[in-house]
mmCIF file of C-alpha atoms in Angstrom:
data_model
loop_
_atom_site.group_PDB
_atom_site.id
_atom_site.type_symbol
_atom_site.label_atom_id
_atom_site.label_comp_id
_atom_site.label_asym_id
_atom_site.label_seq_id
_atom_site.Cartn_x
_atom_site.Cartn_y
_atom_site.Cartn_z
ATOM 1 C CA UNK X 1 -24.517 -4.024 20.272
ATOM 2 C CA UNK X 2 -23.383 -3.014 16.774
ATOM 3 C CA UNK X 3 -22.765 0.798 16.114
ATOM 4 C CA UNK X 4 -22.350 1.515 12.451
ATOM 5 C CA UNK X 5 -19.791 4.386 12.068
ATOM 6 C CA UNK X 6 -20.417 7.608 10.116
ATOM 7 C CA UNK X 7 -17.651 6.562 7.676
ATOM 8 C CA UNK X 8 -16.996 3.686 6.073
ATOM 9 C CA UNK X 9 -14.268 2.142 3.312
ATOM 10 C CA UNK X 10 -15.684 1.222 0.273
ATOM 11 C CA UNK X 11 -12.987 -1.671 -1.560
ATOM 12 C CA UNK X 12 -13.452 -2.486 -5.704
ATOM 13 C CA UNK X 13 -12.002 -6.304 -5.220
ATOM 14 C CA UNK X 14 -12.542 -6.283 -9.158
ATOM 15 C CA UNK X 15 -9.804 -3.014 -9.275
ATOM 16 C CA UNK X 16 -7.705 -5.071 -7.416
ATOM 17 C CA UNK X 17 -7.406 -8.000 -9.543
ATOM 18 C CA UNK X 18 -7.241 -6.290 -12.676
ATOM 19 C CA UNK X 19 -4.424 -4.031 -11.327
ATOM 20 C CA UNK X 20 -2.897 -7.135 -9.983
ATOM 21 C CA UNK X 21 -3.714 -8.981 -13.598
ATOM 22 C CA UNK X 22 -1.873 -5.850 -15.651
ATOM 23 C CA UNK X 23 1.033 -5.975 -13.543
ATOM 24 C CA UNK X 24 1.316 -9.762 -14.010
ATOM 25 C CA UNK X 25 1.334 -8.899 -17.772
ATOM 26 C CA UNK X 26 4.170 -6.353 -17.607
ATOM 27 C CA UNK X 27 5.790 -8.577 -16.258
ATOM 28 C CA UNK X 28 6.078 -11.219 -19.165
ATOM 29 C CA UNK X 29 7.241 -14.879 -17.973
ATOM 30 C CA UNK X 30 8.217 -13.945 -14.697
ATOM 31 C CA UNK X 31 5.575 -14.871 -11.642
ATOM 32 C CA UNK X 32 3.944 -11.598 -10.031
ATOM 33 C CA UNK X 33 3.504 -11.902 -6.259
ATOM 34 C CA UNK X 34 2.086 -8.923 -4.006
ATOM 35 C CA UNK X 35 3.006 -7.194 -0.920
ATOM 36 C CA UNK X 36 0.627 -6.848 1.257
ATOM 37 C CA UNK X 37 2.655 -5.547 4.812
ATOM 38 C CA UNK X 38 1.073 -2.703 6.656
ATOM 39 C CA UNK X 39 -2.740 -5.078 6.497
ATOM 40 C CA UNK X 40 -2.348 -4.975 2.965
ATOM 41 C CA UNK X 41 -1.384 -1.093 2.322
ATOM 42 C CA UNK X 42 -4.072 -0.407 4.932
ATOM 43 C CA UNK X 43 -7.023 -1.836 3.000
ATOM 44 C CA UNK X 44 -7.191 -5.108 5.447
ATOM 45 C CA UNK X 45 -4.839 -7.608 4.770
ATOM 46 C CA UNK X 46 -6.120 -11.074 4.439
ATOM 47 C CA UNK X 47 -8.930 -9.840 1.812
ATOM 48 C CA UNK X 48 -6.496 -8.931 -0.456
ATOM 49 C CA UNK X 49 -4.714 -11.725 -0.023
ATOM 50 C CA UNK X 50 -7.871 -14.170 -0.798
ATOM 51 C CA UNK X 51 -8.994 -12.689 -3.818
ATOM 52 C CA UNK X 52 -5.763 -12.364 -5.179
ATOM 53 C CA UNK X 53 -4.823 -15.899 -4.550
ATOM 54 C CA UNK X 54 -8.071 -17.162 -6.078
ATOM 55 C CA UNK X 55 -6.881 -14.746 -9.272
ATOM 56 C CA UNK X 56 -3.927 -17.012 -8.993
ATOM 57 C CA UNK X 57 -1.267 -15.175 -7.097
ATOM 58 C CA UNK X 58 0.434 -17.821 -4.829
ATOM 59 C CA UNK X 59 3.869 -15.476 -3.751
ATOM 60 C CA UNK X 60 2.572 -13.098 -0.769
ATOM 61 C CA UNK X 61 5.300 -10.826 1.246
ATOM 62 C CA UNK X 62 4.893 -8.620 4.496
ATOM 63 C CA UNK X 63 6.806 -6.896 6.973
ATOM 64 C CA UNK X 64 7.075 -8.646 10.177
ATOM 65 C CA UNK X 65 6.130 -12.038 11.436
ATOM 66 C CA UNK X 66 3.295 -10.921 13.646
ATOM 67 C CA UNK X 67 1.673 -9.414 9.791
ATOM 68 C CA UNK X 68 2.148 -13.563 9.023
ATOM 69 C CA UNK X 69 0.677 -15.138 12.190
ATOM 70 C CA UNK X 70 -2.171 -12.941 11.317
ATOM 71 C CA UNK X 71 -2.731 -13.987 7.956
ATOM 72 C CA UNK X 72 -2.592 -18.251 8.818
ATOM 73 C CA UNK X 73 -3.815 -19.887 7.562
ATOM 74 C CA UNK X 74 -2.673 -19.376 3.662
ATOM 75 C CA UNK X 75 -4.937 -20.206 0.939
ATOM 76 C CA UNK X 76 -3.646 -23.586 -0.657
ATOM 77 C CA UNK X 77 -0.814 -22.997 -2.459
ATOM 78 C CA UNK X 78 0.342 -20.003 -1.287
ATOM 79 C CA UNK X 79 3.761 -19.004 0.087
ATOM 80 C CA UNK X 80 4.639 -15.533 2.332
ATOM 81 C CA UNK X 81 7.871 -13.864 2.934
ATOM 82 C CA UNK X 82 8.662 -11.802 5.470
ATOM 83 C CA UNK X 83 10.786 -8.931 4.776
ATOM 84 C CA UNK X 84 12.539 -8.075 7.767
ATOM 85 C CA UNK X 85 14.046 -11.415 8.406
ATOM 86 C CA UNK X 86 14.473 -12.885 12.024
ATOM 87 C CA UNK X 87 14.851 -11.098 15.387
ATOM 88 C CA UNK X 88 15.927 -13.692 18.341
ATOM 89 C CA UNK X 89 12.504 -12.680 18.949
ATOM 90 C CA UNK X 90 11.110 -13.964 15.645
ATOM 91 C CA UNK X 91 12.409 -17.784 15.425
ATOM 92 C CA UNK X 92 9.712 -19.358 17.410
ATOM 93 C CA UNK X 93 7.253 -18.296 14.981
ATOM 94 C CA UNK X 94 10.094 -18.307 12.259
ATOM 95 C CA UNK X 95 10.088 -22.266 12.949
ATOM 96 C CA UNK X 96 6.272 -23.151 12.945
ATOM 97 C CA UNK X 97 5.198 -20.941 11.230
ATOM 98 C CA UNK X 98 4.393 -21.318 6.759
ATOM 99 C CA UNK X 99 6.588 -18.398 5.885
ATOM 100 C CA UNK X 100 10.107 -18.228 4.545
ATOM 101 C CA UNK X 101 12.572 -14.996 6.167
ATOM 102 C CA UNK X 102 13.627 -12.788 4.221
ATOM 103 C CA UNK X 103 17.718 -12.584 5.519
ATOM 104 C CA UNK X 104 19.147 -9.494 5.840
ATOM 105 C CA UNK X 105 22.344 -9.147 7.405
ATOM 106 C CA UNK X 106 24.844 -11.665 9.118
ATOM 107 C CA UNK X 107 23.354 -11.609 12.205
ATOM 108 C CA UNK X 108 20.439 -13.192 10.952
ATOM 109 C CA UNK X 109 21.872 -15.526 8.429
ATOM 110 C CA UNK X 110 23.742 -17.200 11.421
ATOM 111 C CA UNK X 111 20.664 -17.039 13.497
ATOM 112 C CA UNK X 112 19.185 -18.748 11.059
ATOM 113 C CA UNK X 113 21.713 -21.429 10.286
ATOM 114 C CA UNK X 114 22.336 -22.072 13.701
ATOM 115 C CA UNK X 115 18.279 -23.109 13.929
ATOM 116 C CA UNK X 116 18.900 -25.267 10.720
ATOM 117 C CA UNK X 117 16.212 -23.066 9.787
ATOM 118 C CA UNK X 118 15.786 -24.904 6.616
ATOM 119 C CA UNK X 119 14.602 -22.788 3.418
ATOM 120 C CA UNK X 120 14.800 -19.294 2.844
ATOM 121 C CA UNK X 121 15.051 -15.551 0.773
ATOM 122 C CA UNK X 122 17.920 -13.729 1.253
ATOM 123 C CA UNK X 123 18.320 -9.916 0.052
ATOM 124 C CA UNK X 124 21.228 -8.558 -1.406
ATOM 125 C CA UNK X 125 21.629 -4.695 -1.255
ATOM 126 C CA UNK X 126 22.523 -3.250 -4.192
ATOM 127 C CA UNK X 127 22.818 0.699 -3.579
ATOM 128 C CA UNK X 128 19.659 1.196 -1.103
ATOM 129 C CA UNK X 129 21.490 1.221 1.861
ATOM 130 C CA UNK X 130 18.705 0.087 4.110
ATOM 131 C CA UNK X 131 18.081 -3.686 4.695
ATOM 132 C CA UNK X 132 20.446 -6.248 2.895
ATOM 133 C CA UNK X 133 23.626 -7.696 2.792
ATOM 134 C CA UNK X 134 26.341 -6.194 0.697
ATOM 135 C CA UNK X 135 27.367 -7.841 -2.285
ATOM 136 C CA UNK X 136 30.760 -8.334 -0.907
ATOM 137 C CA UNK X 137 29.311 -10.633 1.136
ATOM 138 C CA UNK X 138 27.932 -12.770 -1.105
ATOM 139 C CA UNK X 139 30.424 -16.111 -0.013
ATOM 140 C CA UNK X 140 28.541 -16.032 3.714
ATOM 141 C CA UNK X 141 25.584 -17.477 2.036
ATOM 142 C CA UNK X 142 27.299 -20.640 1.118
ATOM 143 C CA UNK X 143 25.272 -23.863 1.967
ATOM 144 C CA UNK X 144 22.019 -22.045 2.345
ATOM 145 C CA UNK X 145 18.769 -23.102 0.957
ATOM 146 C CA UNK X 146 18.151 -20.060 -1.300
ATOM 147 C CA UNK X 147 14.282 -20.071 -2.645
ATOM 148 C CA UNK X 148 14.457 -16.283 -3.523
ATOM 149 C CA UNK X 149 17.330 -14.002 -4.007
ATOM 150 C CA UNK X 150 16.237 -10.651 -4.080
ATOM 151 C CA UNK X 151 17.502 -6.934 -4.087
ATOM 152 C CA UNK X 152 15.348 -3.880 -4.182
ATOM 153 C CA UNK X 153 15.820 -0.583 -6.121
ATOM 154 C CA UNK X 154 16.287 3.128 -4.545
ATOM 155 C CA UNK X 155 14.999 5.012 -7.692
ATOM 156 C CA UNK X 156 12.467 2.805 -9.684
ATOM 157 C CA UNK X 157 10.050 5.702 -9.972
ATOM 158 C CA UNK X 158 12.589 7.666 -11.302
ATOM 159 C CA UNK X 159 14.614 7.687 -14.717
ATOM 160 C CA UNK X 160 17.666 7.072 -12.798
ATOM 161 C CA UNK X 161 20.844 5.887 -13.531
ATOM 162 C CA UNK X 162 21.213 3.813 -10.576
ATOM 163 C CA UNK X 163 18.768 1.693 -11.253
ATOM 164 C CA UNK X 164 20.651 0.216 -14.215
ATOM 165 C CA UNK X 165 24.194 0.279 -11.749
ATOM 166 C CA UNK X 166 21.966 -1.825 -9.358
ATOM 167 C CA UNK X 167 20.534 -4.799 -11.816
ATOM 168 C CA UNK X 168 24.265 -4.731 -13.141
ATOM 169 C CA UNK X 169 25.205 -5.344 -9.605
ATOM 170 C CA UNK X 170 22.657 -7.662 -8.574
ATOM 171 C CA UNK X 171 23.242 -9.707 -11.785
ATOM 172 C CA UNK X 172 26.850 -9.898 -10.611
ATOM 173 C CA UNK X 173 25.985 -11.798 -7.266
ATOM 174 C CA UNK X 174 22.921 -13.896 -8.633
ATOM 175 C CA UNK X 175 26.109 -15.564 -10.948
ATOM 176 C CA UNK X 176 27.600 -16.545 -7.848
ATOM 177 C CA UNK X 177 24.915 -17.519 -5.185
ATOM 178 C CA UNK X 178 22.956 -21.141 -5.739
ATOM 179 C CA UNK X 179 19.340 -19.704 -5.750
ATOM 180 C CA UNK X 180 15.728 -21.206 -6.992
ATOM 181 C CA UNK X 181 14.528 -17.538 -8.229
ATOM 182 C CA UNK X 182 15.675 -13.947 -8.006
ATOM 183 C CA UNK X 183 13.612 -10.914 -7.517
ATOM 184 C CA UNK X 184 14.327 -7.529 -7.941
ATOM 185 C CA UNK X 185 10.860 -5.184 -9.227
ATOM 186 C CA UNK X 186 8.230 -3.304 -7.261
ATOM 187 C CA UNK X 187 5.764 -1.766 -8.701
ATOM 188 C CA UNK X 188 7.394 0.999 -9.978
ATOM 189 C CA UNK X 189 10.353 -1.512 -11.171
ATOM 190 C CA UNK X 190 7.816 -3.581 -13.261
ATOM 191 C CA UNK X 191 7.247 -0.476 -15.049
ATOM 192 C CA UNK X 192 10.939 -0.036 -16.274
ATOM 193 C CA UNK X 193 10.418 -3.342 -18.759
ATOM 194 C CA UNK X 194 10.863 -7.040 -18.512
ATOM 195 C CA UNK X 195 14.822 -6.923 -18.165
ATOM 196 C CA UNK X 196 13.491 -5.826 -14.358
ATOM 197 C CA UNK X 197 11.243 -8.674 -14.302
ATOM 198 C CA UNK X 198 13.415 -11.645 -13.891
ATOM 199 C CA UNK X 199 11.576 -14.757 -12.445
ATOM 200 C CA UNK X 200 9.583 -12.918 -9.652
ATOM 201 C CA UNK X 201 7.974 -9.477 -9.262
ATOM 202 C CA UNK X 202 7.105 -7.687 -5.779
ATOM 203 C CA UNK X 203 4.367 -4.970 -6.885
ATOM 204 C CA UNK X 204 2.966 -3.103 -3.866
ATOM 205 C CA UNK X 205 1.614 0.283 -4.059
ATOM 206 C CA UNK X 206 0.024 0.051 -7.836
ATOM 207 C CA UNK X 207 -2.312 -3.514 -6.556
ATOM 208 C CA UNK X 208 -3.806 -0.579 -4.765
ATOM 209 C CA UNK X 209 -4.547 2.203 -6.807
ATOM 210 C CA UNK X 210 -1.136 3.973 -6.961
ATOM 211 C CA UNK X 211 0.629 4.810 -10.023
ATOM 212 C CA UNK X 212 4.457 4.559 -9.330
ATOM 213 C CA UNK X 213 5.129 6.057 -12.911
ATOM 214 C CA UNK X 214 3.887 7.017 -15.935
ATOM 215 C CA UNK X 215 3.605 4.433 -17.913
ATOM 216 C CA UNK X 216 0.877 3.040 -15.567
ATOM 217 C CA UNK X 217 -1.380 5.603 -16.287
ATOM 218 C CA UNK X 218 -4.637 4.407 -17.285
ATOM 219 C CA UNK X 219 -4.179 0.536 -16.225
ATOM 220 C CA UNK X 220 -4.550 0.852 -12.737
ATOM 221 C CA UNK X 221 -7.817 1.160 -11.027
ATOM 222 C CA UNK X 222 -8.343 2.981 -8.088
ATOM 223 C CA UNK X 223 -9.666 0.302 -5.199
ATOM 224 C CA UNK X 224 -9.894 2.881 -2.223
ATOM 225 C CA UNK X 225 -12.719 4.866 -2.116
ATOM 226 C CA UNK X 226 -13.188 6.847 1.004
ATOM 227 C CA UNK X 227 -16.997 7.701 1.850
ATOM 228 C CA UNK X 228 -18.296 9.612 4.820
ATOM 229 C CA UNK X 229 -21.984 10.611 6.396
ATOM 230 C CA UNK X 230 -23.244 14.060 6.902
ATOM 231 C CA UNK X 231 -23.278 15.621 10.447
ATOM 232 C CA UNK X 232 -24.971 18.308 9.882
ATOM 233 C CA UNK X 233 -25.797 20.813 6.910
ATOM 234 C CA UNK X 234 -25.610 24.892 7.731
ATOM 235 C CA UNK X 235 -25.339 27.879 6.245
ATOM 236 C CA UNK X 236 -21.869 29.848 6.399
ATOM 237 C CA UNK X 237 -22.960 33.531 6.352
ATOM 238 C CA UNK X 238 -21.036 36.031 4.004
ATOM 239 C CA UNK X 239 -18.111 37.073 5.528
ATOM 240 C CA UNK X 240 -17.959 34.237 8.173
ATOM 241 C CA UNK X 241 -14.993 31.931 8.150
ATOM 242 C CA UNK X 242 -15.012 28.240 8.569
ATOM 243 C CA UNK X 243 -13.089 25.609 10.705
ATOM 244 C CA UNK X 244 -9.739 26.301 12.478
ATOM 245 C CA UNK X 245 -7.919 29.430 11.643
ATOM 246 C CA UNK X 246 -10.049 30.714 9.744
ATOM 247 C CA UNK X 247 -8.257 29.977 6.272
ATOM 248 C CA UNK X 248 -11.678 30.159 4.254
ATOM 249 C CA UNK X 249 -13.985 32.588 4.211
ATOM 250 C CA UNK X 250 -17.060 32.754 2.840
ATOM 251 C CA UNK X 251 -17.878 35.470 -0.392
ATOM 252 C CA UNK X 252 -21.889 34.976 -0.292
ATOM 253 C CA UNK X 253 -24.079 32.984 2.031
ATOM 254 C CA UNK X 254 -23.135 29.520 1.293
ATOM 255 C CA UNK X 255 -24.659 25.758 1.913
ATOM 256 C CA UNK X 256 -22.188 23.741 3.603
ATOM 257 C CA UNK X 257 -22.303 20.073 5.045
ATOM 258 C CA UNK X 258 -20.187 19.315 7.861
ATOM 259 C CA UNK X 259 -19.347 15.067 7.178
ATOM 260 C CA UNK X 260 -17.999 12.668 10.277
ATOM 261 C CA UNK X 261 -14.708 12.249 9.287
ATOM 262 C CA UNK X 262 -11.219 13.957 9.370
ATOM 263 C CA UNK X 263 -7.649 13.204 10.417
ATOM 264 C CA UNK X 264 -8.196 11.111 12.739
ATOM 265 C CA UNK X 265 -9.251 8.874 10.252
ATOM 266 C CA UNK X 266 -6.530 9.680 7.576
ATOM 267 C CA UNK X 267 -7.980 12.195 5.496
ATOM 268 C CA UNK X 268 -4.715 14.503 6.874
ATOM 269 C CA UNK X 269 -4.531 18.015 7.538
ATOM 270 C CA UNK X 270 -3.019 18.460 3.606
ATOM 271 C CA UNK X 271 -6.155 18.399 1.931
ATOM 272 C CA UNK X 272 -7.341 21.405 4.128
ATOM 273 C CA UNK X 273 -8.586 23.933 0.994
ATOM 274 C CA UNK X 274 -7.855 21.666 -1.632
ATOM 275 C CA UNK X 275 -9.361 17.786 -1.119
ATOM 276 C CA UNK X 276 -13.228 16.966 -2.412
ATOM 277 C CA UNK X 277 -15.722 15.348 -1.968
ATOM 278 C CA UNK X 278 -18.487 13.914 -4.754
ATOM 279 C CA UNK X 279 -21.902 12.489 -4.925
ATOM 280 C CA UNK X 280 -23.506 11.210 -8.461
ATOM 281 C CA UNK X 281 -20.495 13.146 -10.751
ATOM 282 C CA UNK X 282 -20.867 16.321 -8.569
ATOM 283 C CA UNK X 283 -17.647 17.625 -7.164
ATOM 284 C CA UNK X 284 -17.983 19.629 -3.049
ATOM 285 C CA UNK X 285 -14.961 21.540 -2.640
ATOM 286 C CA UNK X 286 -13.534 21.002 1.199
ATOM 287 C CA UNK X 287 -13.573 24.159 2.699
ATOM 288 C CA UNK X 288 -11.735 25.514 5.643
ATOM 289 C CA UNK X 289 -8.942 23.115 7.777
ATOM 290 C CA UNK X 290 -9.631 19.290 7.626
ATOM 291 C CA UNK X 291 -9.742 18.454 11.860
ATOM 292 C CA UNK X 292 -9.732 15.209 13.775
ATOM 293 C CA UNK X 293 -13.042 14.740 13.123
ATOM 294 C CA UNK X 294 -14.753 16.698 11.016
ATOM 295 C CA UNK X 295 -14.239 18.216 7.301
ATOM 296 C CA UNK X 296 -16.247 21.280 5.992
ATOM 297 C CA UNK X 297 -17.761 20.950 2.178
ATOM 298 C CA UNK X 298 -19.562 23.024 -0.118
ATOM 299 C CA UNK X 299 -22.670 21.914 -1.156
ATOM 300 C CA UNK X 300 -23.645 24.421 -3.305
ATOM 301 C CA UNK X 301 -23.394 21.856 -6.526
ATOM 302 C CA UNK X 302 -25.892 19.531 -4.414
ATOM 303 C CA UNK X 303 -28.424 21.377 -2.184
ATOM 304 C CA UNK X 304 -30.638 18.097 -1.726
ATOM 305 C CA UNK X 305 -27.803 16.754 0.604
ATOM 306 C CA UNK X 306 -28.574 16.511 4.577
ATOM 307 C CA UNK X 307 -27.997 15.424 7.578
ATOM 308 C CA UNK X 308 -27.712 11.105 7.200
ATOM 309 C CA UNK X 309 -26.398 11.450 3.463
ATOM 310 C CA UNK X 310 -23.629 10.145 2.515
ATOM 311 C CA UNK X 311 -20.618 11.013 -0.107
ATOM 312 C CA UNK X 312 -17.727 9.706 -1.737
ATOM 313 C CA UNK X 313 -14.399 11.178 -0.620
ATOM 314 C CA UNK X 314 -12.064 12.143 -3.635
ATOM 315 C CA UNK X 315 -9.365 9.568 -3.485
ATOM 316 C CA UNK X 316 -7.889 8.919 -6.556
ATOM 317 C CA UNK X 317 -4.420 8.540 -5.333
ATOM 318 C CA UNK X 318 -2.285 10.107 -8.209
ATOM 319 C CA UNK X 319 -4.683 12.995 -7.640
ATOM 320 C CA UNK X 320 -5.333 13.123 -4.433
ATOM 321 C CA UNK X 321 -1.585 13.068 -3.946
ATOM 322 C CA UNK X 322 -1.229 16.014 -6.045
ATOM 323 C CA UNK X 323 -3.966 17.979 -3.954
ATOM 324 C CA UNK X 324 -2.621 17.276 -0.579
ATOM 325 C CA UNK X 325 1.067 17.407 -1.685
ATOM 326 C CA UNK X 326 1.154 13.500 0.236
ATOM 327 C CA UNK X 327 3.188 10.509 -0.866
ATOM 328 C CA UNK X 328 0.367 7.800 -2.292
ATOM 329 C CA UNK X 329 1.872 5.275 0.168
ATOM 330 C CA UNK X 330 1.115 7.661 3.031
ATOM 331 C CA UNK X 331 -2.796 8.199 1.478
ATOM 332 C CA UNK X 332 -3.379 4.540 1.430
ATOM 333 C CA UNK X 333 -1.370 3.247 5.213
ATOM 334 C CA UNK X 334 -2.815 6.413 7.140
ATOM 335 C CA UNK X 335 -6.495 5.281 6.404
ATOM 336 C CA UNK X 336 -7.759 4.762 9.793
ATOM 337 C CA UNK X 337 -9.180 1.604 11.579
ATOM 338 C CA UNK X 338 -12.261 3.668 12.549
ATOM 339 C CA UNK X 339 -13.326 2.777 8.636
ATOM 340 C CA UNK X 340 -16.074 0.283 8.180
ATOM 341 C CA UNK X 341 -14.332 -1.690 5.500
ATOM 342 C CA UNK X 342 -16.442 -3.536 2.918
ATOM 343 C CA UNK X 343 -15.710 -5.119 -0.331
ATOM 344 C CA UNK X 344 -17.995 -4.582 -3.733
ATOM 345 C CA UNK X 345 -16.750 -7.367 -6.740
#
């Protein structure tokens, strides 16, 4: 038996290629792949990954080789990286599987070579100081079969002066390392100009709605939109508070609907007082502290609503990040696998 839930995931595929499409653009010459670790930002992996290939992305990157078993097999003519390189634990699948590591430090370079692993991307830090090898070490990756060399920048989404110290930097050691392509932009990279471009770009965050800086503003569409069934509708009496803690109280005898959905399903605690909801251009103020389960709303602006109706969580991720006072990235990978996902083109 089939049990729809009382929330459900509602995914614009054509946002996704257009975002995907403008990025690509930015870009210039260079070849615009997507990340799509964490099931594709949390919006369900392989989807994304077959309507972007049939747009004609072929370069696909995730975290870990257990996000690549998952998505085999690729659509023709695509090719998947995977970021974190190769654990002992990793080189069974690393051998059989169609997916190139991504090496990160000496350890797994000689892993590697000792498995004649055959070829592979190699990342270079430049400044980070998370996964990479050091530039210093750049003589260590003689006789490898470099497809992509790649680095990947601290600061992007800010005007920084290290990103400028880091392409110097990562120019310096592409001049010295045999390599098919080198990589260096996210999403917020692409949107520092083509000089950040070179032959392959890694956007994540804006295929997905986010805006990584302002120059993106109005060219990405939002893709996620959150939407969530009514409980139950009530009346909150004057003077009566709502939810946990009591942090709203009520100044007149208001409508309220009480919808299935809360943390638990990764509309988090930070929109408590501040996140809405709509339904046809009509914005219902959350009231009171978003729980597990369950979020309060006003329903003054639509008094037709009851119990069975549906509306669209306010989701806009530049916004709703402002609202909640959470990271974009967090918005879109703490979406919960309670959602009914399903895709609209």
């Amino acid at each position: 038996m089939t049990i729809p839930p009382p929330h459900r995931l509602r995914l614009d595929g054509a946002a996704l290629v257009a975002n995907w499409l403008w990025l690509k653009n930015q870009g210039g010459s260079a070849a615009c792949g997507a990340a799509v670790k964490a099931d594709g930002y949390g919006l369900g992996a392989r989807e994304v990954v077959a309507r972007l290939a049939a747009a004609g992305c072929r370069d696909f990157f995730t975290a870990t080789w257990a996000e690549a078993e998952a998505l085999m097999p690729l659509p023709e003519g695509a090719r998947l990286s995977v970021l974190h390189g190769v654990r002992a634990e990793d080189m069974a699948a690393a051998r059989t599987l169609d997916a190139r590591p991504v090496l990160n430090s000496i350890e797994q370079l000689m892993r590697w070579r000792d498995a004649n692993g055959g070829a592979c991307d190699v990342m270079i830090d430049t400044g980070i100081n998370r996964l990479g090898l050091p530039p210093a070490d750049w003589a260590a990756l003689e006789g490898l079969e470099i497809d992509t060399l790649m680095s990947h920048l601290a600061c992007a989404d800010e005007d920084s002066a290290r990103n400028a110290a880091q392409h110097k930097a990562f120019v310096e050691v592409a001049g010295r390392v045999p390599h098919r392509r080198l990589s260096l932009a996210n999403s917020a990279g692409i949107c520092l100009g083509a000089d950040y471009a070179f032959d392959l770009t890694r956007p994540g965050l804006a295929l997905y709605g986010g805006v990584p800086r302002d120059e993106a503003l109005g060219h990405i569409r939002q893709v996620a939109f959150p939407e969530a069934q009514i409980l139950q509708r009530r009346i909150a009496p004057a003077g009566e508070s709502v939810g946990y803690n009591g942090i709203w109280t009520a100044e007149c005898d208001t409508e309220i609907a009480i919808l299935n959905i809360g943390y638990g399903d990764g509309i988090l605690r930070g929109f408590s007082n501040r996140g809405t909801a709509s339904t046809e251009g009509r914005t219902l103020p959350f009231i009171g502290r978003v729980s597990m389960d369950l979020i309060a709303i006003d329903i003054t602006a639509a008094p037709e609503l009851g119990e069975g109706d549906w509306v669209t969580i306010d989701y806009a991720l530049p916004e709703a990040s402002a609202a909640s006072g959470i990271a974009q990235y967090e918005l879109l990978t703490s979406l919960g696998r309670r959602f009914e996902r399903y895709w609209v083109d």
